[in-house]
Short mmCIF file of C-alpha atoms and ligand atoms in Angstrom, two decimals:
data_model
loop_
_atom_site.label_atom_id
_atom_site.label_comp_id
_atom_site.label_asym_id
_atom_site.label_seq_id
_atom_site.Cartn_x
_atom_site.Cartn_y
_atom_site.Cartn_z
CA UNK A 21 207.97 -26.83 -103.56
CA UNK A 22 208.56 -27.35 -99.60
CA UNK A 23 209.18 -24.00 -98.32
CA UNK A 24 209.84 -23.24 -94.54
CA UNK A 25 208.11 -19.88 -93.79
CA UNK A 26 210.31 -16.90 -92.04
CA UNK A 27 209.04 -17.66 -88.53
CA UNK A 28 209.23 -21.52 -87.40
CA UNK A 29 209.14 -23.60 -84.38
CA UNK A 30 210.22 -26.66 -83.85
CA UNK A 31 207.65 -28.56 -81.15
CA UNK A 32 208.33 -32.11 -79.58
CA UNK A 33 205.64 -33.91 -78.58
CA UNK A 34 207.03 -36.71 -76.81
CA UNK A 35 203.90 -39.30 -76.40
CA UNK A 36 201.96 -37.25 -79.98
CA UNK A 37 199.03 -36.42 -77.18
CA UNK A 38 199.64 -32.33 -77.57
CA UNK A 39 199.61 -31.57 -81.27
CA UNK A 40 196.69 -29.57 -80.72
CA UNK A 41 198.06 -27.21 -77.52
CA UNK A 42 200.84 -27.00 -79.94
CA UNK A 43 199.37 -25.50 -82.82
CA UNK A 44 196.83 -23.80 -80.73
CA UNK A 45 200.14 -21.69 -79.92
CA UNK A 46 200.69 -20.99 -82.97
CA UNK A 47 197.20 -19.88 -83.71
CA UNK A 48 197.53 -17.28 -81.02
CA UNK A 49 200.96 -16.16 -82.67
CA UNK A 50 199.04 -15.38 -85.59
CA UNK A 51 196.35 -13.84 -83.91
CA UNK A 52 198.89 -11.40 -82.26
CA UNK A 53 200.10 -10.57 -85.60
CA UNK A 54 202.93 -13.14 -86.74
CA UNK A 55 202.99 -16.63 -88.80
CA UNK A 56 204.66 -18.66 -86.98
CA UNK A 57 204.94 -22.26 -89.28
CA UNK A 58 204.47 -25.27 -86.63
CA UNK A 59 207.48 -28.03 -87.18
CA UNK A 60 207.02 -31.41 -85.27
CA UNK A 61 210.43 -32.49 -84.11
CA UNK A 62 211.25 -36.05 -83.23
CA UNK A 63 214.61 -37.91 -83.14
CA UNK A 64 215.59 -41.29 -84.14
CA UNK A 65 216.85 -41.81 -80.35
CA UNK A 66 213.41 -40.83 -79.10
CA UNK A 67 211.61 -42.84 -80.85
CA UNK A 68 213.80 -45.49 -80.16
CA UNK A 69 213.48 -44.89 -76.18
CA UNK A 70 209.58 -44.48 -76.89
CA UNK A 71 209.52 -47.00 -79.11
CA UNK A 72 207.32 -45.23 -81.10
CA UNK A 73 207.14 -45.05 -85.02
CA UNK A 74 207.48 -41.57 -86.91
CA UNK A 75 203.97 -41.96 -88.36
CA UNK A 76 202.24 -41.22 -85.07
CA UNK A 77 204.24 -38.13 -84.78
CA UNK A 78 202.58 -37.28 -88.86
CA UNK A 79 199.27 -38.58 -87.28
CA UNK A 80 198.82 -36.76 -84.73
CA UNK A 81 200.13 -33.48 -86.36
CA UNK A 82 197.60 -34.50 -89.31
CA UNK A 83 194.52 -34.76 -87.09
CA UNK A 84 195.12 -31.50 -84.83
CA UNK A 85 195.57 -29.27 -87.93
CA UNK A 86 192.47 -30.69 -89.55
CA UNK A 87 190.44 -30.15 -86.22
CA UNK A 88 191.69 -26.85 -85.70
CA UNK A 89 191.31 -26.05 -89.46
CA UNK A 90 195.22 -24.15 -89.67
CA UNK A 91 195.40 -23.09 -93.27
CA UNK A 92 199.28 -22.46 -93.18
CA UNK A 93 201.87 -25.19 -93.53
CA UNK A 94 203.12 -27.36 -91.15
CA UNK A 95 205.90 -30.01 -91.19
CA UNK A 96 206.90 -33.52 -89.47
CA UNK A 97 210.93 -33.19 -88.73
CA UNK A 98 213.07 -36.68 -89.40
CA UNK A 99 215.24 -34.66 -86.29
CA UNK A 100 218.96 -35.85 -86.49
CA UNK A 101 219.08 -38.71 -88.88
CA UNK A 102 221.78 -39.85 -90.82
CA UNK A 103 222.07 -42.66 -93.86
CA UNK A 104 222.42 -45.64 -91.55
CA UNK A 105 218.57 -44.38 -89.54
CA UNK A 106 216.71 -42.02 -91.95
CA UNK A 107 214.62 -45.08 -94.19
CA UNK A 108 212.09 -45.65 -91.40
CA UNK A 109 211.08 -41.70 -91.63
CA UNK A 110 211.17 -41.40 -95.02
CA UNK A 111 207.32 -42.04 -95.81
CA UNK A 112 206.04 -39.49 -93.01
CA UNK A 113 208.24 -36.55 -93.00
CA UNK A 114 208.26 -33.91 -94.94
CA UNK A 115 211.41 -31.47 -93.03
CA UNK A 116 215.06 -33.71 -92.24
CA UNK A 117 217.59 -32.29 -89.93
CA UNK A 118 220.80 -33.72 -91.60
CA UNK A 119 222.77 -34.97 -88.87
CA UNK A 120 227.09 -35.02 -89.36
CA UNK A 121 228.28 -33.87 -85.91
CA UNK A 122 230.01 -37.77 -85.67
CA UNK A 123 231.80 -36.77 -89.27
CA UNK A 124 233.33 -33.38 -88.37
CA UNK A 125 236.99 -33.70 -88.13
CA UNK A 126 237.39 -36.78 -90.28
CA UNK A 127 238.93 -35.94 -93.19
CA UNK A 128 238.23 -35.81 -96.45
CA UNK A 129 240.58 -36.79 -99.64
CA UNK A 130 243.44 -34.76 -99.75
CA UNK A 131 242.60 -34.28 -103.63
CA UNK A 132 238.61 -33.11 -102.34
CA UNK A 133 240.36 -30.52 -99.95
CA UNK A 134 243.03 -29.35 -102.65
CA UNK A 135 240.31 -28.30 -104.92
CA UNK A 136 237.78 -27.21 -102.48
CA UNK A 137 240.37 -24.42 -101.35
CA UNK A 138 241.71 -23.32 -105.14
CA UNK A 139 238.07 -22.86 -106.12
CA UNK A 140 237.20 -20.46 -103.36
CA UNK A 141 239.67 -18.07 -103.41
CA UNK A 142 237.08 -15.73 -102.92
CA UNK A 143 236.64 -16.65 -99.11
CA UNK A 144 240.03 -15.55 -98.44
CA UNK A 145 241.43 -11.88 -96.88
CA UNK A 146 239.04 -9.39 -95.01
CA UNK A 147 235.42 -9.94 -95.83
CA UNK A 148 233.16 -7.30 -94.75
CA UNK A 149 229.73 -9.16 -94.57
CA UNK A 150 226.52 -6.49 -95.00
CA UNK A 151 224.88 -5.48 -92.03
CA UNK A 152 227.88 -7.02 -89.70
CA UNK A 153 229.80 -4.59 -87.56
CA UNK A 154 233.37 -6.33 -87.66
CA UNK A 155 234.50 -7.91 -90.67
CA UNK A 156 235.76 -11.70 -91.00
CA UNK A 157 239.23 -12.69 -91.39
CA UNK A 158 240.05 -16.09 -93.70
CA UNK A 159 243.35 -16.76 -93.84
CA UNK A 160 244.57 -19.51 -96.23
CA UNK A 161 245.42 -21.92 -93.05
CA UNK A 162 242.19 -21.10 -91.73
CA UNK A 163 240.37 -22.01 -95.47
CA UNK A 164 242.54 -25.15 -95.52
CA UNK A 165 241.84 -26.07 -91.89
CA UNK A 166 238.20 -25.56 -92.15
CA UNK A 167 237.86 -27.69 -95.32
CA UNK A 168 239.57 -30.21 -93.69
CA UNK A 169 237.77 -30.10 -90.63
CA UNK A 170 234.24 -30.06 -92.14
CA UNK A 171 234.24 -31.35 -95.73
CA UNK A 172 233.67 -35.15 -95.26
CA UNK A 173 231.14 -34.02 -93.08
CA UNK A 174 229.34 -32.04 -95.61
CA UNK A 175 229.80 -35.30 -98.61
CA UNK A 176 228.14 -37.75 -95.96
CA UNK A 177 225.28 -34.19 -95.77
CA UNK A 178 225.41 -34.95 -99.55
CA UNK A 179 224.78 -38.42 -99.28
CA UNK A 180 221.87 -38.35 -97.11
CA UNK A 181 220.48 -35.19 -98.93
CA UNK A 182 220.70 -37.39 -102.11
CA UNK A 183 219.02 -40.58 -100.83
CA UNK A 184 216.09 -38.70 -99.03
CA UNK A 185 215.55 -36.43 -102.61
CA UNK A 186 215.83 -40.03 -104.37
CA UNK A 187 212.72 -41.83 -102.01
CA UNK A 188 210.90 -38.34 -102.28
CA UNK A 189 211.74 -36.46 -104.92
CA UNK A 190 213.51 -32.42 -105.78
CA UNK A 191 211.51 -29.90 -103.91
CA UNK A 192 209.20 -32.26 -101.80
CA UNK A 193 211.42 -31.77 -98.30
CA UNK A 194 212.98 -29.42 -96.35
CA UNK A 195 216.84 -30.09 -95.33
CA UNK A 196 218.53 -28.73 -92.70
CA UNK A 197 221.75 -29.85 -91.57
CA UNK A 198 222.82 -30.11 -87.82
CA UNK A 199 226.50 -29.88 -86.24
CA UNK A 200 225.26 -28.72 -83.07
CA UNK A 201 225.95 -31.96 -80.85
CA UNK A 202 230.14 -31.49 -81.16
CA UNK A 203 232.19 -30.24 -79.03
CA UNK A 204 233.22 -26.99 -80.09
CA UNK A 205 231.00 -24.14 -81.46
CA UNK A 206 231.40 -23.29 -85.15
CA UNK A 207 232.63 -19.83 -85.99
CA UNK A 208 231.08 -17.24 -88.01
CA UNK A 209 233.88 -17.56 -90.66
CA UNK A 210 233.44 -21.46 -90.61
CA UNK A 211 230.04 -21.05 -90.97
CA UNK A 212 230.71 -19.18 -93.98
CA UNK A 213 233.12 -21.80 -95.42
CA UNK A 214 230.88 -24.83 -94.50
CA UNK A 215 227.61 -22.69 -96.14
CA UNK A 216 230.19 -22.97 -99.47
CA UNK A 217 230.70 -26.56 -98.98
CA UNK A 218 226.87 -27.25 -98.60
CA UNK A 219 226.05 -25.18 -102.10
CA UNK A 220 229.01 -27.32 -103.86
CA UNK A 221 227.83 -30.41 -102.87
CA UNK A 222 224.42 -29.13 -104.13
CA UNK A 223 222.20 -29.20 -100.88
CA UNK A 224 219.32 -26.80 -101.09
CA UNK A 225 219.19 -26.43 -97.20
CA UNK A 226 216.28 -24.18 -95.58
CA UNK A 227 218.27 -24.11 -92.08
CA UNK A 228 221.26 -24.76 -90.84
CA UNK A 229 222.05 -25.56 -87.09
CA UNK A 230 225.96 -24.73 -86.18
CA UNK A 231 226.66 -25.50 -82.43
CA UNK A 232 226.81 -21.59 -81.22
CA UNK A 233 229.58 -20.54 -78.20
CA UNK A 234 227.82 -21.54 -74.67
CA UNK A 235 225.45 -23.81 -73.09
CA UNK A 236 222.75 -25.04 -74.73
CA UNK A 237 221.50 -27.77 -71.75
CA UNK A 238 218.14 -29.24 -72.11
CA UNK A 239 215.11 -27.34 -70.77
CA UNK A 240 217.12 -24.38 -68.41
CA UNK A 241 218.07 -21.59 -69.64
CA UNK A 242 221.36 -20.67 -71.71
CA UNK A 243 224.55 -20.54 -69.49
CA UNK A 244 227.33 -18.09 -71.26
CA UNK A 245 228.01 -15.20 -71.95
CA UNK A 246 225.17 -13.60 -74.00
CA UNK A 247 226.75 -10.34 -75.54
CA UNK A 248 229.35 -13.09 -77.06
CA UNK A 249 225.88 -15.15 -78.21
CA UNK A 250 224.39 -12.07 -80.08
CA UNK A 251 227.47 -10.86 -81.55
CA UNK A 252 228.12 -14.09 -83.08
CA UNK A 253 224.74 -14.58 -84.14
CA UNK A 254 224.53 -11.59 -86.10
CA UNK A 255 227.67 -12.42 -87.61
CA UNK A 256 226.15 -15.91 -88.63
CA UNK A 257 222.93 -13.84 -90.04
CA UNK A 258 225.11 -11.88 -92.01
CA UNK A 259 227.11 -15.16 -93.19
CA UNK A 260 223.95 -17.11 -94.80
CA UNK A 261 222.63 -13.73 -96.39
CA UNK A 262 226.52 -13.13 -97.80
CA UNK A 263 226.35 -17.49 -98.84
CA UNK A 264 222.73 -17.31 -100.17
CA UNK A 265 223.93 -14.39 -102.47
CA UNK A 266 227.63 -16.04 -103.36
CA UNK A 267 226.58 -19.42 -103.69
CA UNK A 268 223.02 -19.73 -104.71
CA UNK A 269 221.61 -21.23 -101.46
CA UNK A 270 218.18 -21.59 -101.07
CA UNK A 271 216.45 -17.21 -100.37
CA UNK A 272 214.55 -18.44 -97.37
CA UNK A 273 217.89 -19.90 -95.15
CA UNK A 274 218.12 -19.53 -91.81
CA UNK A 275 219.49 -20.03 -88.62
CA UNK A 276 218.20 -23.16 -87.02
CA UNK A 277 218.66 -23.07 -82.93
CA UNK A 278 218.49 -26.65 -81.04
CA UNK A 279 217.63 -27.19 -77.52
CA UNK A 280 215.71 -23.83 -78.52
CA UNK A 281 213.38 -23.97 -75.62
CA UNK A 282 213.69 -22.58 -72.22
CA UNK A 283 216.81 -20.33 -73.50
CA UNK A 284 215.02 -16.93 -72.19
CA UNK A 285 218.21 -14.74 -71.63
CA UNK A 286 218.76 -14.89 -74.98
CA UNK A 287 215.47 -14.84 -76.91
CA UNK A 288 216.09 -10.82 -76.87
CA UNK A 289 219.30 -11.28 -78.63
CA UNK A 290 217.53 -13.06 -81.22
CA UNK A 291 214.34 -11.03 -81.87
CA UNK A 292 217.04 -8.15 -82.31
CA UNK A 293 219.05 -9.96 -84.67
CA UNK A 294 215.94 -11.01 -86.75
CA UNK A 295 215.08 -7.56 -86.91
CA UNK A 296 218.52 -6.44 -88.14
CA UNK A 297 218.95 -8.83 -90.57
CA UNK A 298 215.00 -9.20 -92.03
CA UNK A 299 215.48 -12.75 -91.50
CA UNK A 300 213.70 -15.49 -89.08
CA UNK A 301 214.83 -18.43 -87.21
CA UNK A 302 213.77 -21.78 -86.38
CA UNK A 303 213.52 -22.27 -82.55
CA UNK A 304 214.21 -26.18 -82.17
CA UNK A 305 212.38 -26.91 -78.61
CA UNK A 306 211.49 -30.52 -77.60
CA UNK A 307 211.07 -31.42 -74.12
CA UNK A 308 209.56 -28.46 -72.81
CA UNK A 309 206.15 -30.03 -73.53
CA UNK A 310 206.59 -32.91 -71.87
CA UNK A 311 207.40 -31.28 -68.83
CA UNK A 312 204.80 -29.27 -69.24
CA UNK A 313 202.34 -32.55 -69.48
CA UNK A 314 204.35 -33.69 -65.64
CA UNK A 315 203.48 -30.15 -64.77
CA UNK A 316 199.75 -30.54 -65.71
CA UNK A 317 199.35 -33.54 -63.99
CA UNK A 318 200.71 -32.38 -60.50
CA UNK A 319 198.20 -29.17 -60.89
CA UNK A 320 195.44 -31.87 -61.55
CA UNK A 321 196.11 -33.11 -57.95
CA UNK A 322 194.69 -36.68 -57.29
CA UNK A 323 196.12 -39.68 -59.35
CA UNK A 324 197.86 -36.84 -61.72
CA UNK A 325 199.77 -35.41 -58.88
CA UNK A 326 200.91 -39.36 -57.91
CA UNK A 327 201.74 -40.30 -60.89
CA UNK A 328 204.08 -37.22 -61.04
CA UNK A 329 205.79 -38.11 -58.25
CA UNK A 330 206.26 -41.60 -59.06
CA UNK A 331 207.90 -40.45 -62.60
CA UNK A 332 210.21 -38.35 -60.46
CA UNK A 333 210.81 -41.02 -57.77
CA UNK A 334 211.71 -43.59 -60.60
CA UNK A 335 213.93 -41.03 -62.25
CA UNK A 336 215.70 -40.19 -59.32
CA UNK A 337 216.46 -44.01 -59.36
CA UNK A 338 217.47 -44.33 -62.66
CA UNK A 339 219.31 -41.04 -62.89
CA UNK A 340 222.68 -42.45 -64.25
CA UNK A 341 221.11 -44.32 -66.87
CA UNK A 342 218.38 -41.79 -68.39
CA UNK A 343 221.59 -39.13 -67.76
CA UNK A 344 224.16 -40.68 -69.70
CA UNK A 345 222.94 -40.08 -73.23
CA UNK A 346 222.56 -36.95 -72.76
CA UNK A 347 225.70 -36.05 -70.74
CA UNK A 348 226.77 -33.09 -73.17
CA UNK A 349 223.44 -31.46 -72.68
CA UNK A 350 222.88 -31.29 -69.31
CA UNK A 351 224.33 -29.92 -66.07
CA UNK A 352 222.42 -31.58 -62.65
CA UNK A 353 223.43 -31.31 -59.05
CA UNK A 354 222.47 -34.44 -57.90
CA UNK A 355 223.11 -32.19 -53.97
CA UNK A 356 220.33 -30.29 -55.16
CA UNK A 357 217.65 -33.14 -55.92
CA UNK A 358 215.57 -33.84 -53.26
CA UNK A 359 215.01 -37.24 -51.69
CA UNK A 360 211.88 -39.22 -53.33
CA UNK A 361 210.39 -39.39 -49.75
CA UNK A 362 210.58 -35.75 -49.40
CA UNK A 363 208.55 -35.32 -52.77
CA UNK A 364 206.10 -37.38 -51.72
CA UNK A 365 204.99 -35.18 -49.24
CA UNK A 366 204.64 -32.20 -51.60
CA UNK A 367 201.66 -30.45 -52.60
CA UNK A 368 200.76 -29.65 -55.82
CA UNK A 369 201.74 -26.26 -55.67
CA UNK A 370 205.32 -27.84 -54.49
CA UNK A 371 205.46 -29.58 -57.22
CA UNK A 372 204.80 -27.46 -60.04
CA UNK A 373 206.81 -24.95 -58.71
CA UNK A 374 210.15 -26.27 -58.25
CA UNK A 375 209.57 -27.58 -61.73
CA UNK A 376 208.31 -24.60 -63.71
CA UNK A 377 210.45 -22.72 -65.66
CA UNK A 378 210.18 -19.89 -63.59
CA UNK A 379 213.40 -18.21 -62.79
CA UNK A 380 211.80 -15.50 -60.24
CA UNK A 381 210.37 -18.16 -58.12
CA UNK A 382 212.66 -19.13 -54.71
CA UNK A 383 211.27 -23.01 -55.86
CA UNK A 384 212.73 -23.51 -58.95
CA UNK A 385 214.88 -26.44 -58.92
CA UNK A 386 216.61 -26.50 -62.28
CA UNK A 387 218.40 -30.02 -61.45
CA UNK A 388 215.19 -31.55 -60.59
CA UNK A 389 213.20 -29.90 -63.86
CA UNK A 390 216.81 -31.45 -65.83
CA UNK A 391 216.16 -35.36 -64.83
CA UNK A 392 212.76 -35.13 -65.64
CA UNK A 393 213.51 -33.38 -68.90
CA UNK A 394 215.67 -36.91 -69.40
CA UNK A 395 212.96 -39.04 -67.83
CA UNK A 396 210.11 -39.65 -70.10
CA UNK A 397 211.41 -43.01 -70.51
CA UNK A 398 209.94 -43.57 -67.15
CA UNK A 399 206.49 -42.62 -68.37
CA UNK A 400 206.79 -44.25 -71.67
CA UNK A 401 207.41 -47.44 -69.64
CA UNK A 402 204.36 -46.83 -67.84
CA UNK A 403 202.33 -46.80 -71.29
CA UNK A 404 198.55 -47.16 -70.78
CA UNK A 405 198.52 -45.93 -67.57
CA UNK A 406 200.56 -42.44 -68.35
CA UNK A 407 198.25 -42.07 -71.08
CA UNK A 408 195.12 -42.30 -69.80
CA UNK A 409 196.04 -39.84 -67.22
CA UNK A 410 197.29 -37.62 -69.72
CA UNK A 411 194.00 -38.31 -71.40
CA UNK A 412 191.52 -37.79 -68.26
CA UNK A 413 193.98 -34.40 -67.82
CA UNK A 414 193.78 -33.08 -71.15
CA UNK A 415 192.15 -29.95 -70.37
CA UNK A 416 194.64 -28.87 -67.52
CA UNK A 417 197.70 -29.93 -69.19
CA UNK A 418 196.40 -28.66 -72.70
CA UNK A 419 196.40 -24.80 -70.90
CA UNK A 420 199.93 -25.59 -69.55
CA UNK A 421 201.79 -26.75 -72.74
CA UNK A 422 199.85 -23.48 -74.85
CA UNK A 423 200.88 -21.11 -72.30
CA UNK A 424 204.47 -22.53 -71.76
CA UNK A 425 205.09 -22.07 -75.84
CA UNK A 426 203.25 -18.79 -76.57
CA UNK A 427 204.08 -16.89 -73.34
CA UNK A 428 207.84 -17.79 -72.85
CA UNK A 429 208.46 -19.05 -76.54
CA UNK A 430 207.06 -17.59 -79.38
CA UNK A 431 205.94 -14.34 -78.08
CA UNK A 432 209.84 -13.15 -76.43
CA UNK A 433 211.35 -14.41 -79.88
CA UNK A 434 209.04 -13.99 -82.62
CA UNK A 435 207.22 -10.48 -81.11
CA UNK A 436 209.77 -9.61 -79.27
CA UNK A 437 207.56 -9.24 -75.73
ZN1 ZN M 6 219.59 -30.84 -82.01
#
């Protein structure tokens, strides 16, 4: 049986060449007192801009766990699939993030939504959830709303659940299911509806990622209010524990955060919501290790600090097109990126500090660190070239993508420092 430990992290590894900083990470985590279960994350559009296959990503997660002998499991994420993408994953993952964001809102049979809402009369009136300092109000318009915001949503869930359990059998995967690329942020109470939705159409999901209040952008750090964040995050705690009991979900579900990484105002929110509730999260980060390879290769001076600045130079070029698909997620001041030419002059020092995530230094340029978060197509058009640098680097950029995860990742949410 495929069971996702209390403490995970999801890790991206863009070009598969830092499986082993990765885990390494993790190894330290455990060292310091905490198993934290290594999850390698990598979408469908990814691959696609990579054009890489999801069995390098099981390769290369395969190979660094042997050499580094981790006894624990570990995991190779089908991240955001749905039916019409998930067959090409389906022999080399083992974890899928159930994708529906595009369903929510269209609706389901009226007859579906009729019978959803008589059988769970239960959700309706005052609920006080254990643990949770204010109690949840369901009204029947809410119930009925809810349902027929979310519930064709959850049968295509159902549909994708039931394919991947028919290619790989009951037990043999971990689902989570994903509406955190929507518009609007899921409440605690609809959490607690959808949660019934998910046990009736019989999905044993491990984690669950709602689309929380704020903004999650990719690779800078939350932008919102973060008292709102943790109050609503305890609430959703205390909404799986209350569904896991009521519905028969799955002991071990949790919370599931995307664009996880670089979020530090609120990684003490979390840890103190863990505690709270005895439960864990998974912390979804991708492209902080890929910036953490550009950073690696500007320390490395030489050809590595070049090749940096070309990446950024051809970026800066192709900003509108490596922007637009992710326009939800990220927030750049193209006023505050500076010229190519200007760059080019920079030391190596320059460069990694205007892109390290470092919000005490004067340097840090969170609209430059943003396009490169969006530009590894640049280096994956590169190919050889990129990787042999990142090759003749390892060592540098190896220390940089360890440090990055342990220091500002696992060690603020998982030990709380
Ligand atoms: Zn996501």
């Amino acid at each position: 049986m495929a069971t996702l430990g209390k403490y995970s992290v999801g890790v991206g590894d863009r070009f598969a060449h830092q499986a082993k900083a990765q885990l390494e990470a993790c190894i330290q985590a455990g060292k310091a007192g905490v198993d934290v279960i290594p999850v390698w994350n990598k979408s469908n559009r990814e691959h696609t801009i990579i054009g890489s296959e999801p069995s390098s990503v099981r390769a290369a997660a395969d190979a660094a766990v042997k050499e580094l002998g981790w006894k624990l499991p570990y995991f190779c994420d089908a991240d955001h699939i749905n039916l019409s993408t998930v067959e090409r994953f389906l022999s080399s993952c083992d974890f899928y993030t159930i994708d529906v964001a595009d369903y929510i809102g269209k609706p389901a049979e009226q007859s579906t939504i009729d019978s959803f809402v008589k059988h769970h009369a239960e959700l309706l009136g005052a609920i006080q959830l254990e643990g949770a300092a204010q109690r949840i109000e369901i009204t029947p318009e809410l119930l009925n709303r809810t349902a027929a915001k979310f519930l064709f949503a959850v049968q295509e869930a159902g549909k994708i659940y039931r394919r991947i359990e028919s290619a790989k059998g009951k037990g043999a995967f971990i689902s989570e299911v994903s509406m955190d690329e929507t518009d609007a942020a899921q409440t605690p109470a609809e959490l607690l509806i959808i949660l019934a939705a998910i046990a009736d159409e019989g999905i044993p999901i491990q984690t669950i990622a709602p689309k929380f209040s704020g903004r999650f952008n990719k690779g800078v750090d939350y932008v919102g209010n973060v008292g709102q964040f943790a109050r609503e995050m305890a609430l959703d705690m205390a909404a799986i524990r209350h569904a896991v009991a009521a519905y028969g979900l799955p002991s071990n579900l949790k919370l599931s955060v995307h664009s996880g990484s670089d979020k530090f105002s609120i990684y003490p929110a979390i840890h103190a919501s863990m505690k709270q509730f005895s439960t864990g999260v998974h912390l979804k980060t991708a492209g902080t290790t890929w910036l953490e390879e550009i950073i690696g290769l500007a320390e490395a001076g030489g050809d590595g600090l070049a090749l940096a600045k070309e990446i950024y130079a051809e970026a800066f070029a192709h900003s509108a097109e490596l922007c637009a698909p992710y326009a939800t997620v990220i927030d750049i001041d193209p006023a505050k990126l500076p010229p190519p030419a200007q760059v080019d002059k920079w030391s190596s020092t320059q460069f990694t500090s205007a892109l390290r995530h470092d919000q005490s230094s004067p340097a840090y340029n969170p609209s430059l660190r943003q396009l490169l978060h969006v530009g590894f197509k640049v280096a994956a058009k590169m190919g050889g070239r990129y990787l042999s640098l990142l090759e003749a680097n390892e060592a540098v950029i190896a220390k940089n993508v360890t440090e990055n995860l342990y220091d500002r990742h696992i060690a603020p949410v998982f030990l709380g420092r």
